[in-house]
Amino acid sequence: MRGVTATPDRLDLPARRRRHARHIAALTTLIGGCAEVAGSVYEPIPAAPPGQDAVAVNLLPLKKMVPSAATLLDRA
């Protein structure tokens, strides 16, 4: 009967899965944040009257999200 030995790759598998799960969770959070920011930036454009040339949009949510995206991914 042959025994199964625990190789370093097998021992590292649960840690690798958790690491991958953290990355996937961070990326899905980031994607959701991007969608929310895009909505807040672009929603005023179709709401503007048809003849209006310039539409004021608020870029503050975008400016807040950009630095936090790097932090979110670094923590993952």
mmCIF file of C-alpha atoms in Angstrom:
data_model
loop_
_atom_site.group_PDB
_atom_site.id
_atom_site.type_symbol
_atom_site.label_atom_id
_atom_site.label_comp_id
_atom_site.label_asym_id
_atom_site.label_seq_id
_atom_site.Cartn_x
_atom_site.Cartn_y
_atom_site.Cartn_z
ATOM 1 C CA MET A 1 0.000 0.000 0.000
ATOM 2 C CA ARG A 2 1.333 3.340 -0.998
ATOM 3 C CA GLY A 3 0.959 6.266 1.370
ATOM 4 C CA VAL A 4 0.214 9.787 0.270
ATOM 5 C CA THR A 5 2.931 12.160 1.285
ATOM 6 C CA ALA A 6 2.286 15.802 1.856
ATOM 7 C CA THR A 7 4.446 17.767 -0.528
ATOM 8 C CA PRO A 8 5.005 21.481 -0.068
ATOM 9 C CA ASP A 9 2.670 22.111 -3.024
ATOM 10 C CA ARG A 10 -0.125 20.176 -1.329
ATOM 11 C CA LEU A 11 0.431 21.930 1.963
ATOM 12 C CA ASP A 12 0.323 25.313 0.268
ATOM 13 C CA LEU A 13 -2.930 24.578 -1.606
ATOM 14 C CA PRO A 14 -5.392 25.876 1.070
ATOM 15 C CA ALA A 15 -3.332 29.044 1.531
ATOM 16 C CA ARG A 16 -3.225 29.568 -2.227
ATOM 17 C CA ARG A 17 -6.988 29.117 -2.465
ATOM 18 C CA ARG A 18 -7.564 31.682 0.286
ATOM 19 C CA ARG A 19 -5.168 34.097 -1.407
ATOM 20 C CA HIS A 20 -6.975 33.659 -4.715
ATOM 21 C CA ALA A 21 -10.321 34.108 -2.980
ATOM 22 C CA ARG A 22 -9.099 37.369 -1.406
ATOM 23 C CA HIS A 23 -7.976 38.635 -4.814
ATOM 24 C CA ILE A 24 -11.263 37.681 -6.463
ATOM 25 C CA ALA A 25 -13.255 39.322 -3.670
ATOM 26 C CA ALA A 26 -11.177 42.505 -3.938
ATOM 27 C CA LEU A 27 -11.579 42.599 -7.707
ATOM 28 C CA THR A 28 -15.346 42.102 -7.564
ATOM 29 C CA THR A 29 -15.568 44.891 -4.985
ATOM 30 C CA LEU A 30 -13.500 47.094 -7.275
ATOM 31 C CA ILE A 31 -15.669 46.266 -10.289
ATOM 32 C CA GLY A 32 -18.791 47.146 -8.299
ATOM 33 C CA GLY A 33 -17.193 50.406 -7.195
ATOM 34 C CA CYS A 34 -16.251 51.246 -10.781
ATOM 35 C CA ALA A 35 -19.816 50.602 -11.919
ATOM 36 C CA GLU A 36 -21.212 52.797 -9.155
ATOM 37 C CA VAL A 37 -18.804 55.636 -9.931
ATOM 38 C CA ALA A 38 -19.446 55.379 -13.672
ATOM 39 C CA GLY A 39 -23.162 55.590 -13.017
ATOM 40 C CA SER A 40 -22.811 58.668 -10.849
ATOM 41 C CA VAL A 41 -20.569 60.373 -13.406
ATOM 42 C CA TYR A 42 -22.601 59.537 -16.513
ATOM 43 C CA GLU A 43 -26.191 59.719 -15.179
ATOM 44 C CA PRO A 44 -26.457 63.519 -15.621
ATOM 45 C CA ILE A 45 -25.614 63.293 -19.341
ATOM 46 C CA PRO A 46 -28.732 61.480 -20.595
ATOM 47 C CA ALA A 47 -30.843 63.427 -18.081
ATOM 48 C CA ALA A 48 -29.828 66.759 -19.649
ATOM 49 C CA PRO A 49 -32.150 68.460 -22.141
ATOM 50 C CA PRO A 50 -31.527 67.385 -25.757
ATOM 51 C CA GLY A 51 -30.245 70.772 -26.924
ATOM 52 C CA GLN A 52 -27.795 71.274 -24.062
ATOM 53 C CA ASP A 53 -24.170 71.177 -25.250
ATOM 54 C CA ALA A 54 -22.298 71.031 -21.954
ATOM 55 C CA VAL A 55 -23.351 68.938 -18.983
ATOM 56 C CA ALA A 56 -21.781 69.386 -15.564
ATOM 57 C CA VAL A 57 -20.695 66.109 -14.008
ATOM 58 C CA ASN A 58 -19.249 65.420 -10.583
ATOM 59 C CA LEU A 59 -15.841 63.722 -10.839
ATOM 60 C CA LEU A 60 -15.318 63.660 -7.064
ATOM 61 C CA PRO A 61 -16.489 60.021 -6.679
ATOM 62 C CA LEU A 62 -13.963 58.993 -9.334
ATOM 63 C CA LYS A 63 -11.162 60.932 -7.665
ATOM 64 C CA LYS A 64 -11.982 59.264 -4.337
ATOM 65 C CA MET A 65 -12.089 55.762 -5.793
ATOM 66 C CA VAL A 66 -8.797 55.782 -7.696
ATOM 67 C CA PRO A 67 -6.484 55.854 -4.633
ATOM 68 C CA SER A 68 -8.666 53.431 -2.701
ATOM 69 C CA ALA A 69 -8.494 50.901 -5.560
ATOM 70 C CA ALA A 70 -4.739 50.490 -5.160
ATOM 71 C CA THR A 71 -5.103 50.106 -1.395
ATOM 72 C CA LEU A 72 -7.857 47.528 -1.796
ATOM 73 C CA LEU A 73 -5.739 45.414 -4.138
ATOM 74 C CA ASP A 74 -2.628 45.763 -1.979
ATOM 75 C CA ARG A 75 -4.505 44.507 1.086
ATOM 76 C CA ALA A 76 -5.796 41.496 -0.846
#
